[in-house]
Amino acid sequence: MCGIVGYIGDTQAADLLMEGLSRLEYRGYDSAGIAVLNGNGLDIRREVGKLRNLAKEVAVNAPKGLIGIGHTRWATHGRPTTTNAHPHTDTLGQLVVVHNGIFENYLEIKHELIKDGVIFLSDTDSEVLAHLVARSYTGDLRLAVQVALSRMHGSYAIAVLHQDHPDLLVAARNGCPLILGIGAEENFIASDIPAILNHTRQIIYLEDGDIAEVRQRSWSVFNLQGERQHRDQTTIEWSLVAAEKGGYDHFMLKEINEQPTTLAQTLGGRMGEEEGRVYVDEFGITDEQLRRIRQIVIVACGTSHYAGLVGEYYFEQLARIPTTVEYASEFRYRKPVVDGDTLIIGLSQSGETADTLAAIREANNLGGLTASILNVQGSAMSRETQGTLYMRVGPEIGVASTKAYTGTVASLLLVALHTAQVRGHVTADFVRETLGSLRQVPSWIEETLAEVGAIQDLAAMLHTFRNCLYLGRGVNYPTALEGALKLKELSYIHAEALPAGEMKHGPIALLDADFPVIAVATKSAVYDKTLSNLKEVAARDAVTIALGTRGDERLAEVVDRVIYVPETPEIISPLVNVVPLQLLAYYVATKKGCDVDQPRNLAKSVTVE
Ligand code: AGP
């Protein structure tokens, strides 16, 4: 989604704005702009396309000034053009606004303003706010923003500058992330931490409904009624390196290879082998509530949804609780059956996904118990649920989610183990044994990563195909779904996944020499059935590839290519089996010259419907 940066201090703002925007590129965008107050008024630069286009323009003739705001836009209303790029000004060009989110009622207000003689230059909803603030402005900028925002419905993170106030940035959020960075003699505003981590580790997370006044040496937060709010300062431990590529060609490859480390972080401090139990108190649902619940609904989007499907197996097989996994965008409109004995779990790497946030809010309104498994500290969803189990995989910059997937699956297993234990369905010995297997997952993943050569060879063969079918069964059907999503979102090859047993009911008609099949066929209770499915596939001349358990020679006799992974208990296998599929998608995409970290049309966090 869009990225916002703001600065006020004693350094040229343009340099810091451009640096901050470059660290937000991963969020996906199609135009960019900055505005600086230069003593005579506002100096605004905007360009479509990649940030380097704006950087070229700024380098030639940099705006001068010690206060400014910047924006990378991911088009929602109006095509990616310079006119639609942010910042947007009022008619007199005395103030500028940058905005992330969607104002649902902008057209109604736009028509009202046009009737009052306002001339709009862009097709955006954001420009409406600039004119509305100008119309409400009588000298107090924060009050004008407050009045304007009280008219707007929808999600926003905004920053505003006015030429009458060269010492003041105003920022506000509702539904989209926005933080303050507190420096020595300088302060920042940003959509996300990497944008300002080079300059400060002291962060203030704004909350929905907050309006902040930010000056060089002070800051204050108010609500929409103008009442001052207290906000804690958080010290961020992330090193900037953690948000950099760390020597890999792409963030995504770094994040795939980080998984042994990040999974150890997810599990760290939560596995009590001695006592035969897990520690997930921060999940926030009491043991008494866990004993009482009669159904679990998992709500999520995309990769998080597929991790949820693994969680469904865990909760049903271990805790014997009826569990469903809903697309968040469907759940919120479906009039779901939810009551006080329903546990709704929101899964989200960003914690800002609009559809999942809305689903959680709907669940709260219906009186359900809500909890979340998230990655980004302090994100909106963490404030909408009873508790949050953080997966602790560090910043995930690549738009295609990888370490957050395994982090979510591991977190779900911990919660399911604890739930099963408090409900008396598993013993301390079973928990101890499962934790012992989880302890080995980082090294099993390391072994899988070592198969990179075979995976690169496979990618070289696969990258010319235009379609691909993934197959899986049982707890590895979600693995196939996730593998297919990775391939399609990174290489733009059409890929879909099916339960292996479903293929005969129609889709097998698709198969021929131009339609390769990739099956997750590691040792499991359903291995033999998967093997016979693969024989059916091979008989249709389709190139057949399988993930197999190391040492499985039978498989190699049936399929064309095997990528081997270490033998793992079935319940653990989704954590390991997904890794070769992540690597495969990555290498097919790089072979095709695709933009791996910022695939076309995608955004890292979908904070609009
Ligand atoms: C996955 O690779 C995609 N980037 C996308 O499907 C993503 O998983 C989805 O938008 C959910 O994001 P979240 O986990 O931040 O809520």
Coordinates of C-alpha atoms and ligand atoms in Angstrom, one line a residue:
M1 CA 0.0 0.0 0.0
C2 CA 1.0 3.7 0.0
G3 CA 3.9 4.8 2.1
I4 CA 4.1 8.0 4.1
V5 CA 7.2 9.8 5.5
G6 CA 7.4 13.2 7.3
Y7 CA 10.3 15.1 8.8
I8 CA 11.0 18.1 10.9
G9 CA 14.4 19.0 12.2
D10 CA 17.6 20.8 11.3
T11 CA 18.6 18.7 8.2
Q12 CA 17.5 19.2 4.6
A13 CA 14.1 17.4 4.6
A14 CA 14.3 16.3 0.9
D15 CA 17.2 13.9 1.6
L16 CA 15.5 12.3 4.5
L17 CA 12.2 12.0 2.7
M18 CA 13.7 10.3 -0.3
E19 CA 15.7 7.9 2.0
G20 CA 12.5 7.1 3.9
L21 CA 10.4 6.5 0.8
S22 CA 13.1 4.2 -0.6
R23 CA 12.8 2.0 2.5
L24 CA 9.0 1.8 2.0
E25 CA 9.2 0.7 -1.7
Y26 CA 8.4 -2.9 -0.7
R27 CA 4.9 -1.8 0.1
G28 CA 4.1 -1.5 -3.6
Y29 CA 3.5 1.8 -5.4
D30 CA 3.2 3.3 -8.8
S31 CA 4.0 7.0 -8.2
A32 CA 5.8 9.2 -5.6
G33 CA 6.1 12.7 -4.5
I34 CA 7.5 15.1 -1.8
A35 CA 6.6 18.5 -0.5
V36 CA 9.0 20.8 1.5
L37 CA 8.3 24.2 3.1
N38 CA 11.1 26.4 1.8
G39 CA 10.5 29.7 3.6
N40 CA 8.5 31.1 0.7
G41 CA 5.9 28.4 0.6
L42 CA 5.5 24.8 -0.6
D43 CA 7.9 23.2 -3.1
I44 CA 6.3 20.1 -4.5
R45 CA 7.8 17.4 -6.7
R46 CA 5.9 14.4 -8.1
E47 CA 6.7 11.6 -10.6
V48 CA 5.0 8.4 -11.8
G49 CA 6.7 5.1 -11.8
K50 CA 9.6 4.0 -9.7
L51 CA 11.1 6.2 -7.0
R52 CA 14.3 6.6 -9.1
N53 CA 12.3 8.9 -11.4
L54 CA 11.5 11.2 -8.6
A55 CA 15.0 11.0 -7.3
K56 CA 16.4 12.1 -10.6
E57 CA 14.1 15.1 -10.6
V58 CA 15.0 16.0 -7.0
A59 CA 18.7 15.5 -7.5
V60 CA 18.8 18.2 -10.3
N61 CA 17.2 20.8 -8.1
A62 CA 16.4 19.7 -4.6
P63 CA 13.7 21.5 -2.7
K64 CA 15.2 23.4 0.2
G65 CA 13.7 23.3 3.7
L66 CA 13.8 21.6 7.1
I67 CA 10.2 20.3 7.1
G68 CA 8.5 18.1 4.6
I69 CA 6.3 15.1 3.8
G70 CA 6.6 12.4 1.2
H71 CA 4.4 9.6 -0.3
T72 CA 4.6 6.5 -2.5
R73 CA 1.1 5.9 -4.0
W74 CA -0.5 2.6 -4.9
A75 CA -3.4 3.7 -7.1
T76 CA -6.9 3.0 -5.8
H77 CA -8.9 6.0 -7.2
G78 CA -7.5 7.3 -10.4
R79 CA -4.7 5.9 -12.6
P80 CA -1.0 6.3 -11.8
T81 CA -0.3 9.8 -13.2
T82 CA 1.6 12.8 -11.9
T83 CA -1.6 14.7 -11.3
N84 CA -2.9 11.8 -9.2
A85 CA 0.4 11.4 -7.3
H86 CA 0.6 12.8 -3.8
P87 CA 1.1 15.3 -2.2
H88 CA -2.2 17.1 -3.0
T89 CA -2.7 20.8 -2.4
D90 CA -5.7 23.0 -1.7
T91 CA -6.8 25.5 -4.4
L92 CA -4.5 28.3 -3.1
G93 CA -1.5 25.9 -2.8
Q94 CA -1.1 26.8 0.9
L95 CA -1.3 23.3 2.3
V96 CA -0.5 19.8 1.2
V97 CA -1.8 16.4 2.2
V98 CA -0.5 12.9 1.7
H99 CA -2.9 10.0 2.4
N100 CA -2.9 6.2 2.6
G101 CA -6.3 4.4 2.7
I102 CA -9.7 5.0 1.1
F103 CA -12.3 7.7 1.9
E104 CA -15.5 5.8 1.2
N105 CA -17.7 9.0 1.0
Y106 CA -15.3 11.2 -1.0
L107 CA -17.5 11.5 -4.0
E108 CA -20.4 13.0 -2.0
I109 CA -18.1 15.6 -0.5
K110 CA -16.3 16.2 -3.8
H111 CA -19.6 17.1 -5.4
E112 CA -20.5 19.4 -2.5
L113 CA -17.1 21.2 -2.9
I114 CA -17.5 21.5 -6.6
K115 CA -20.8 23.1 -6.1
D116 CA -19.0 25.6 -3.8
G117 CA -16.7 26.4 -6.7
V118 CA -13.7 24.2 -5.8
I119 CA -11.7 23.0 -8.9
F120 CA -10.3 19.5 -8.6
L121 CA -7.1 18.7 -10.5
S122 CA -7.0 14.9 -9.7
D123 CA -9.3 11.9 -9.7
T124 CA -8.2 11.0 -6.2
D125 CA -10.2 10.7 -3.0
S126 CA -7.2 12.2 -1.1
E127 CA -7.5 15.6 -2.9
V128 CA -10.9 16.0 -1.3
L129 CA -9.2 16.1 2.1
A130 CA -6.9 18.9 1.1
H131 CA -9.8 21.2 0.1
L132 CA -11.8 20.2 3.1
V133 CA -8.9 21.1 5.5
A134 CA -8.4 24.4 3.7
R135 CA -12.1 25.2 4.0
S136 CA -12.0 24.4 7.8
Y137 CA -8.8 26.3 8.4
T138 CA -8.9 29.4 10.5
G139 CA -5.4 29.4 11.8
D140 CA -5.3 26.2 13.9
L141 CA -4.1 23.4 11.5
R142 CA -4.7 20.5 13.8
L143 CA -8.3 21.7 14.5
A144 CA -8.9 22.1 10.7
V145 CA -7.7 18.6 10.1
Q146 CA -9.9 17.3 13.0
V147 CA -13.0 19.1 11.5
A148 CA -12.2 17.8 8.0
L149 CA -11.7 14.2 9.2
S150 CA -14.9 14.2 11.1
R151 CA -16.6 14.4 7.7
M152 CA -14.7 11.6 6.1
H153 CA -15.6 7.9 6.4
G154 CA -13.1 5.2 5.7
S155 CA -9.5 4.3 6.3
Y156 CA -6.7 6.8 6.4
A157 CA -3.2 7.6 7.5
I158 CA -2.4 11.2 6.6
A159 CA 0.2 13.9 7.0
V160 CA -0.5 17.6 6.5
L161 CA 1.7 20.7 6.0
H162 CA 0.6 24.4 5.9
Q163 CA 2.8 27.3 4.8
D164 CA 1.5 29.3 7.8
H165 CA 3.1 26.7 10.1
P166 CA 6.7 26.0 9.2
D167 CA 7.3 24.4 12.6
L168 CA 4.4 21.9 12.5
L169 CA 3.5 18.6 10.9
V170 CA 0.0 17.2 11.5
A171 CA -0.5 13.4 11.2
A172 CA -3.6 11.2 11.8
R173 CA -4.6 7.6 11.4
N174 CA -7.7 5.5 11.2
G175 CA -7.3 1.9 9.9
C176 CA -3.9 2.4 8.3
P177 CA -0.6 2.2 10.1
L178 CA 1.3 5.4 11.0
I179 CA 4.1 5.9 13.6
L180 CA 6.0 8.9 15.0
G181 CA 9.8 8.6 15.2
I182 CA 11.3 10.6 18.1
G183 CA 14.9 11.8 17.4
A184 CA 17.3 14.2 19.0
E185 CA 16.3 17.7 17.8
E186 CA 14.3 16.1 15.0
N187 CA 11.1 14.1 14.7
F188 CA 9.6 11.8 12.0
I189 CA 6.3 10.4 10.7
A190 CA 6.2 7.1 8.8
S191 CA 4.0 4.3 7.6
D192 CA 6.5 1.7 8.8
I193 CA 9.6 1.3 10.9
P194 CA 12.3 0.7 8.2
A195 CA 11.7 4.2 6.8
I196 CA 13.2 5.9 9.9
L197 CA 15.2 3.2 11.7
N198 CA 18.4 4.8 10.4
H199 CA 17.6 7.9 12.5
T200 CA 15.7 6.8 15.6
R201 CA 14.6 3.6 17.5
Q202 CA 12.1 5.5 19.6
I203 CA 8.7 5.0 18.1
I204 CA 5.2 6.0 19.0
Y205 CA 2.4 3.9 17.5
L206 CA -0.5 6.1 16.6
E207 CA -3.9 4.5 17.3
D208 CA -7.1 4.7 15.2
G209 CA -8.7 8.2 15.7
D210 CA -5.4 9.8 16.8
I211 CA -4.3 13.2 15.5
A212 CA -0.7 14.2 16.2
E213 CA 1.0 17.6 16.3
V214 CA 4.7 17.0 15.6
R215 CA 7.3 19.7 16.1
Q216 CA 11.1 19.6 16.0
R217 CA 11.4 19.0 19.7
S218 CA 8.0 18.0 20.8
W219 CA 4.9 16.0 19.9
S220 CA 1.3 15.7 21.2
V221 CA -1.5 13.3 20.3
F222 CA -5.2 14.1 20.4
N223 CA -8.4 12.3 19.6
L224 CA -11.0 13.5 17.1
Q225 CA -12.7 15.4 19.9
G226 CA -9.5 17.3 20.6
E227 CA -8.7 15.6 23.9
R228 CA -5.1 14.9 24.6
Q229 CA -4.1 11.2 24.5
H230 CA -1.2 9.4 26.2
R231 CA 0.9 7.3 23.9
D232 CA 3.8 5.2 25.1
Q233 CA 7.2 5.3 23.4
T234 CA 8.5 1.9 22.2
T235 CA 12.2 1.1 21.6
I236 CA 12.6 -0.9 18.4
E237 CA 15.2 -3.7 18.7
W238 CA 15.3 -4.5 14.9
S239 CA 18.7 -3.7 13.4
L240 CA 18.5 -1.9 10.1
V241 CA 20.4 -4.9 8.6
A242 CA 17.4 -7.0 9.5
A243 CA 15.4 -4.8 7.2
E244 CA 18.1 -4.8 4.5
K245 CA 18.8 -7.7 2.1
G246 CA 21.7 -9.1 4.0
G247 CA 23.7 -10.0 1.0
Y248 CA 20.9 -11.8 -0.8
D249 CA 19.7 -10.6 -4.3
H250 CA 16.2 -10.1 -2.9
F251 CA 14.5 -9.6 0.4
M252 CA 12.4 -12.7 -0.4
L253 CA 15.5 -15.0 -0.8
K254 CA 16.9 -13.6 2.4
E255 CA 13.6 -14.3 4.2
I256 CA 13.3 -17.8 2.9
N257 CA 16.8 -18.5 4.1
E258 CA 16.1 -16.8 7.4
Q259 CA 13.4 -19.4 8.3
P260 CA 15.6 -21.7 10.5
T261 CA 16.4 -18.6 12.6
T262 CA 13.0 -17.0 12.5
L263 CA 11.3 -20.3 13.5
A264 CA 13.6 -20.6 16.4
Q265 CA 12.5 -17.1 17.4
T266 CA 8.8 -18.0 17.0
L267 CA 9.3 -21.1 19.3
G268 CA 11.8 -19.6 21.7
G269 CA 10.6 -19.3 25.3
R270 CA 7.3 -21.0 24.4
M271 CA 8.3 -24.7 24.6
G272 CA 8.5 -26.4 28.0
E273 CA 9.8 -29.9 27.2
E274 CA 10.7 -30.4 30.8
E275 CA 7.1 -29.7 32.0
G276 CA 5.6 -31.2 28.8
R277 CA 3.7 -28.0 28.0
V278 CA 3.8 -24.8 25.9
Y279 CA 3.6 -21.2 27.0
V280 CA 1.3 -19.0 24.9
D281 CA -0.2 -16.8 27.5
E282 CA 0.1 -13.7 25.3
F283 CA -2.5 -15.4 23.0
G284 CA -4.9 -13.9 25.6
I285 CA -7.5 -16.6 25.8
T286 CA -7.7 -18.1 29.3
D287 CA -7.6 -21.9 29.9
E288 CA -11.2 -21.7 31.2
Q289 CA -12.3 -20.1 27.9
L290 CA -10.3 -22.6 25.9
R291 CA -12.1 -25.4 27.7
R292 CA -15.5 -23.8 27.0
I293 CA -15.3 -22.9 23.3
R294 CA -17.3 -25.0 21.0
Q295 CA -16.0 -23.9 17.6
I296 CA -13.0 -22.0 16.2
V297 CA -13.2 -19.8 13.1
I298 CA -9.9 -18.7 11.5
V299 CA -10.1 -15.5 9.4
A300 CA -7.3 -14.5 7.1
C301 CA -6.3 -13.6 3.5
G302 CA -3.9 -15.0 1.0
T303 CA -0.9 -16.8 2.5
S304 CA -2.2 -16.3 6.0
H305 CA -5.4 -18.1 4.9
Y306 CA -3.4 -21.1 3.8
A307 CA -1.5 -21.2 7.1
G308 CA -5.0 -21.1 8.7
L309 CA -5.9 -24.3 6.8
V310 CA -3.0 -26.1 8.4
G311 CA -4.3 -24.7 11.8
E312 CA -7.6 -26.3 11.0
Y313 CA -6.0 -29.7 10.9
Y314 CA -4.2 -29.0 14.2
F315 CA -7.2 -27.8 16.1
E316 CA -9.5 -30.6 14.9
Q317 CA -6.9 -33.4 15.1
L318 CA -5.3 -32.4 18.4
A319 CA -8.0 -30.4 20.3
R320 CA -11.1 -32.0 18.7
I321 CA -12.7 -28.6 18.2
P322 CA -14.8 -28.0 15.1
T323 CA -12.8 -25.5 13.1
T324 CA -13.4 -23.6 9.9
V325 CA -11.1 -21.3 7.9
E326 CA -12.8 -18.4 6.3
Y327 CA -11.6 -15.9 3.7
A328 CA -11.8 -12.7 5.8
S329 CA -13.4 -10.8 2.9
E330 CA -16.3 -13.3 2.8
F331 CA -16.7 -13.8 6.6
R332 CA -17.6 -10.1 7.2
Y333 CA -20.6 -10.2 4.8
R334 CA -21.8 -13.7 5.5
K335 CA -23.8 -13.1 8.7
P336 CA -21.7 -15.8 10.4
V337 CA -23.0 -17.8 13.4
V338 CA -20.8 -16.6 16.2
D339 CA -21.4 -16.5 19.9
G340 CA -19.5 -16.3 23.2
D341 CA -18.3 -19.9 22.8
T342 CA -16.8 -19.2 19.4
L343 CA -13.1 -18.4 19.2
I344 CA -12.2 -16.3 16.1
I345 CA -8.5 -16.2 15.3
G346 CA -7.2 -13.5 13.0
L347 CA -4.0 -14.4 11.1
S348 CA -2.0 -11.6 9.6
Q349 CA 1.7 -10.8 9.0
S350 CA 1.0 -7.0 8.7
G351 CA -1.8 -6.9 11.3
E352 CA -3.3 -4.2 9.0
T353 CA -5.1 -6.2 6.3
A354 CA -8.4 -4.4 5.9
D355 CA -10.5 -7.4 5.3
T356 CA -9.1 -9.4 8.2
L357 CA -9.4 -6.4 10.5
A358 CA -13.0 -6.0 9.5
A359 CA -13.7 -9.7 10.1
I360 CA -12.3 -9.4 13.6
R361 CA -14.4 -6.3 14.3
E362 CA -17.5 -8.2 13.0
A363 CA -16.6 -11.1 15.3
N364 CA -16.2 -8.7 18.3
N365 CA -19.6 -7.2 17.5
L366 CA -21.2 -10.6 17.4
G367 CA -19.8 -11.3 20.9
G368 CA -17.2 -13.9 19.9
L369 CA -13.8 -14.4 21.6
T370 CA -11.1 -13.0 19.4
A371 CA -7.4 -13.5 19.3
S372 CA -4.7 -12.9 16.7
I373 CA -1.4 -14.3 15.5
L374 CA 0.6 -11.4 13.9
N375 CA 4.1 -10.3 13.1
V376 CA 4.1 -6.5 13.2
Q377 CA 4.3 -5.2 16.8
G378 CA 1.6 -2.8 17.8
S379 CA -0.3 -3.2 14.5
A380 CA -4.0 -2.4 14.4
M381 CA -5.2 -6.0 14.8
S382 CA -3.3 -6.4 18.0
R383 CA -5.6 -3.7 19.5
E384 CA -8.8 -5.3 18.3
T385 CA -8.3 -8.8 19.8
Q386 CA -8.2 -10.1 23.4
G387 CA -4.6 -11.2 22.9
T388 CA -1.9 -11.5 20.3
L389 CA 0.7 -14.2 19.8
Y390 CA 3.5 -12.5 17.9
M391 CA 5.3 -14.8 15.4
R392 CA 8.4 -12.8 15.9
V393 CA 9.9 -13.4 12.5
G394 CA 11.2 -9.8 12.1
P395 CA 10.3 -7.4 9.3
E396 CA 9.0 -9.3 6.2
I397 CA 9.9 -7.0 3.3
G398 CA 9.3 -9.2 0.3
V399 CA 5.8 -8.8 -0.9
A400 CA 5.5 -12.6 -1.2
S401 CA 5.1 -13.9 2.3
T402 CA 7.5 -16.7 3.2
K403 CA 8.8 -16.7 6.8
A404 CA 5.5 -15.3 8.0
Y405 CA 3.8 -18.4 6.6
T406 CA 6.0 -20.8 8.6
G407 CA 5.9 -18.4 11.6
T408 CA 2.1 -18.5 11.5
V409 CA 1.9 -22.3 11.1
A410 CA 4.3 -22.9 14.0
S411 CA 2.4 -20.4 16.2
L412 CA -0.9 -22.2 15.4
L413 CA 0.7 -25.6 16.4
L414 CA 1.7 -24.1 19.7
V415 CA -1.8 -22.8 20.4
A416 CA -3.4 -26.0 19.2
L417 CA -1.1 -28.1 21.5
H418 CA -1.9 -25.9 24.5
T419 CA -5.7 -26.0 23.7
A420 CA -5.6 -29.8 23.3
Q421 CA -3.8 -30.2 26.6
V422 CA -6.1 -28.0 28.6
R423 CA -9.1 -29.9 27.1
G424 CA -7.5 -33.2 28.1
H425 CA -7.0 -34.5 24.6
V426 CA -3.2 -34.8 24.6
T427 CA -0.8 -35.8 27.4
A428 CA 2.3 -34.0 28.6
D429 CA 4.3 -36.8 26.9
F430 CA 2.7 -36.1 23.5
V431 CA 3.4 -32.4 24.0
R432 CA 7.0 -33.2 25.0
E433 CA 7.4 -35.5 21.9
T434 CA 6.0 -32.9 19.5
L435 CA 8.1 -30.1 21.0
G436 CA 11.1 -32.4 20.5
S437 CA 10.3 -32.6 16.8
L438 CA 9.7 -28.8 16.6
R439 CA 13.2 -28.3 18.1
Q440 CA 14.5 -30.0 15.0
V441 CA 12.6 -28.0 12.4
P442 CA 15.3 -25.3 12.0
S443 CA 17.9 -28.0 11.1
W444 CA 15.4 -29.8 8.9
I445 CA 14.8 -26.6 7.0
E446 CA 18.6 -26.0 6.7
E447 CA 18.8 -29.5 5.0
T448 CA 16.0 -28.5 2.7
L449 CA 17.6 -25.2 1.8
A450 CA 20.7 -27.3 0.8
E451 CA 18.7 -28.8 -2.1
V452 CA 18.8 -25.4 -3.8
G453 CA 20.8 -26.7 -6.7
A454 CA 18.2 -29.3 -7.6
I455 CA 15.5 -26.7 -7.2
Q456 CA 17.3 -24.3 -9.5
D457 CA 17.6 -27.0 -12.2
L458 CA 13.8 -27.7 -11.8
A459 CA 13.1 -24.0 -12.1
A460 CA 15.1 -23.8 -15.4
M461 CA 12.9 -26.6 -16.8
L462 CA 9.6 -25.2 -15.4
H463 CA 9.9 -21.5 -16.2
T464 CA 8.8 -21.8 -19.8
F465 CA 5.4 -23.4 -18.9
R466 CA 2.3 -21.3 -18.7
N467 CA 0.3 -23.4 -16.3
C468 CA 1.0 -25.6 -13.4
L469 CA -1.1 -27.8 -11.1
Y470 CA -0.2 -28.5 -7.5
L471 CA -1.5 -31.5 -5.6
G472 CA -1.5 -32.3 -1.9
R473 CA -3.5 -34.3 0.7
G474 CA -4.4 -33.9 4.3
V475 CA -2.2 -31.5 6.3
N476 CA -0.2 -30.8 3.1
Y477 CA -3.0 -29.7 0.9
P478 CA -2.5 -26.2 2.3
T479 CA 1.2 -26.6 1.4
A480 CA 0.1 -27.2 -2.2
L481 CA -2.1 -24.1 -2.1
E482 CA 0.7 -22.0 -0.7
G483 CA 3.1 -23.3 -3.3
A484 CA 0.7 -22.4 -6.1
L485 CA 0.2 -18.9 -4.7
K486 CA 3.9 -18.3 -4.6
L487 CA 4.4 -19.4 -8.2
K488 CA 1.5 -17.4 -9.6
E489 CA 2.2 -14.1 -7.6
L490 CA 6.0 -14.2 -8.4
S491 CA 6.3 -15.6 -12.0
Y492 CA 2.8 -14.8 -13.3
I493 CA 2.4 -18.5 -14.4
H494 CA -1.1 -19.7 -13.9
A495 CA -1.0 -22.1 -11.0
E496 CA -3.7 -23.7 -9.0
A497 CA -3.8 -26.4 -6.2
L498 CA -6.2 -29.2 -5.6
P499 CA -6.6 -32.0 -3.0
A500 CA -5.0 -34.9 -4.9
G501 CA -8.2 -36.9 -4.6
E502 CA -10.1 -34.2 -6.4
M503 CA -8.2 -34.3 -9.7
K504 CA -10.2 -37.1 -11.1
H505 CA -13.4 -35.0 -10.8
G506 CA -12.7 -32.8 -13.8
P507 CA -9.3 -31.1 -13.6
I508 CA -7.4 -34.1 -14.9
A509 CA -8.9 -33.1 -18.3
L510 CA -6.4 -30.2 -18.3
L511 CA -3.4 -32.4 -18.2
D512 CA -1.0 -32.9 -21.1
A513 CA 2.6 -32.4 -21.9
D514 CA 2.2 -28.6 -21.5
F515 CA 0.6 -28.8 -18.0
P516 CA 3.1 -29.9 -15.4
V517 CA 2.0 -31.3 -12.0
I518 CA 3.8 -30.7 -8.7
A519 CA 2.7 -33.0 -5.9
V520 CA 3.5 -32.9 -2.2
A521 CA 4.1 -36.7 -1.7
T522 CA 6.1 -37.0 1.5
K523 CA 5.6 -40.0 3.8
S524 CA 2.2 -39.7 5.5
A525 CA -1.0 -41.5 6.2
V526 CA -2.2 -40.6 2.7
Y527 CA 1.1 -41.4 0.9
D528 CA -0.2 -44.5 -1.0
K529 CA -3.2 -42.6 -2.3
T530 CA -1.1 -39.7 -3.4
L531 CA 1.2 -42.1 -5.2
S532 CA -1.7 -43.7 -7.2
N533 CA -2.9 -40.2 -8.1
L534 CA 0.6 -39.5 -9.5
K535 CA 0.5 -42.6 -11.6
E536 CA -2.8 -41.3 -13.1
V537 CA -1.0 -38.0 -13.9
A538 CA 2.0 -39.6 -15.4
A539 CA -0.3 -41.6 -17.7
R540 CA -1.4 -38.3 -19.2
D541 CA 2.1 -37.3 -20.4
A542 CA 2.1 -34.4 -17.9
V543 CA 5.6 -33.6 -16.5
T544 CA 5.3 -34.9 -12.9
I545 CA 7.3 -33.4 -10.1
A546 CA 7.1 -34.5 -6.5
L547 CA 8.3 -33.5 -3.1
G548 CA 9.4 -36.7 -1.5
T549 CA 10.8 -38.0 1.7
R550 CA 14.6 -38.6 1.5
G551 CA 15.2 -42.3 0.6
D552 CA 11.9 -42.9 -1.0
E553 CA 12.9 -44.8 -4.2
R554 CA 9.3 -45.8 -5.1
L555 CA 8.4 -42.2 -5.8
A556 CA 11.3 -41.8 -8.2
E557 CA 10.0 -44.7 -10.3
V558 CA 6.6 -42.9 -10.8
V559 CA 7.5 -39.3 -11.3
D560 CA 9.9 -37.4 -13.6
R561 CA 11.7 -35.3 -10.9
V562 CA 11.8 -35.6 -7.1
I563 CA 12.9 -32.9 -4.6
Y564 CA 13.8 -34.7 -1.4
V565 CA 13.1 -33.3 2.1
P566 CA 14.1 -34.9 5.4
E567 CA 11.6 -37.3 7.0
T568 CA 9.5 -35.5 9.6
P569 CA 6.4 -36.3 11.6
E570 CA 3.3 -35.6 9.5
I571 CA 2.1 -32.9 11.8
I572 CA 5.4 -31.0 11.4
S573 CA 5.8 -31.6 7.7
P574 CA 4.0 -28.4 6.5
L575 CA 6.8 -26.3 8.1
V576 CA 9.5 -28.1 6.0
N577 CA 7.6 -29.0 2.8
V578 CA 6.7 -25.4 2.0
V579 CA 10.4 -24.3 1.8
P580 CA 11.3 -26.0 -1.5
L581 CA 8.1 -24.6 -3.1
Q582 CA 9.1 -21.1 -1.9
L583 CA 12.5 -21.5 -3.5
L584 CA 11.1 -23.0 -6.6
A585 CA 8.7 -20.1 -7.1
Y586 CA 11.6 -17.7 -6.4
Y587 CA 14.0 -19.2 -9.0
V588 CA 11.3 -19.6 -11.7
A589 CA 10.5 -15.9 -11.2
T590 CA 14.1 -14.8 -11.3
K591 CA 14.7 -17.0 -14.4
K592 CA 11.8 -15.1 -16.0
G593 CA 13.2 -11.8 -15.0
C594 CA 10.2 -10.9 -12.8
D595 CA 10.4 -8.3 -10.1
V596 CA 10.6 -10.7 -7.1
D597 CA 10.3 -8.3 -4.2
Q598 CA 7.6 -6.1 -5.8
P599 CA 5.5 -8.3 -8.1
R600 CA 3.3 -6.4 -10.5
N601 CA -0.1 -5.2 -9.1
L602 CA 0.7 -6.5 -5.6
A603 CA 1.1 -4.6 -2.3
K604 CA 2.7 -5.9 0.9
S605 CA -0.2 -5.0 3.0
V606 CA -3.7 -4.7 1.5
T607 CA -5.1 -2.0 3.8
V608 CA -8.0 -1.3 1.5
E609 CA -11.0 -3.6 0.7
Ligands
AGP1 C1 1.2 -13.6 0.1 O1 2.4 -13.9 -0.5 C2 0.6 -12.3 -0.4 N1 1.5 -11.2 -0.2 C3 -0.8 -12.0 0.2 O2 -1.6 -13.1 -0.1 C4 -0.8 -11.8 1.8 O3 -0.5 -13.1 2.4 C5 -2.2 -11.4 2.2 O4 -2.5 -10.1 1.6 C6 -2.4 -11.3 3.7 O5 -1.5 -10.4 4.3 P1 -1.4 -10.3 5.9 O6 -0.8 -11.7 6.3 O7 -0.5 -9.2 6.2 O8 -2.8 -10.1 6.5

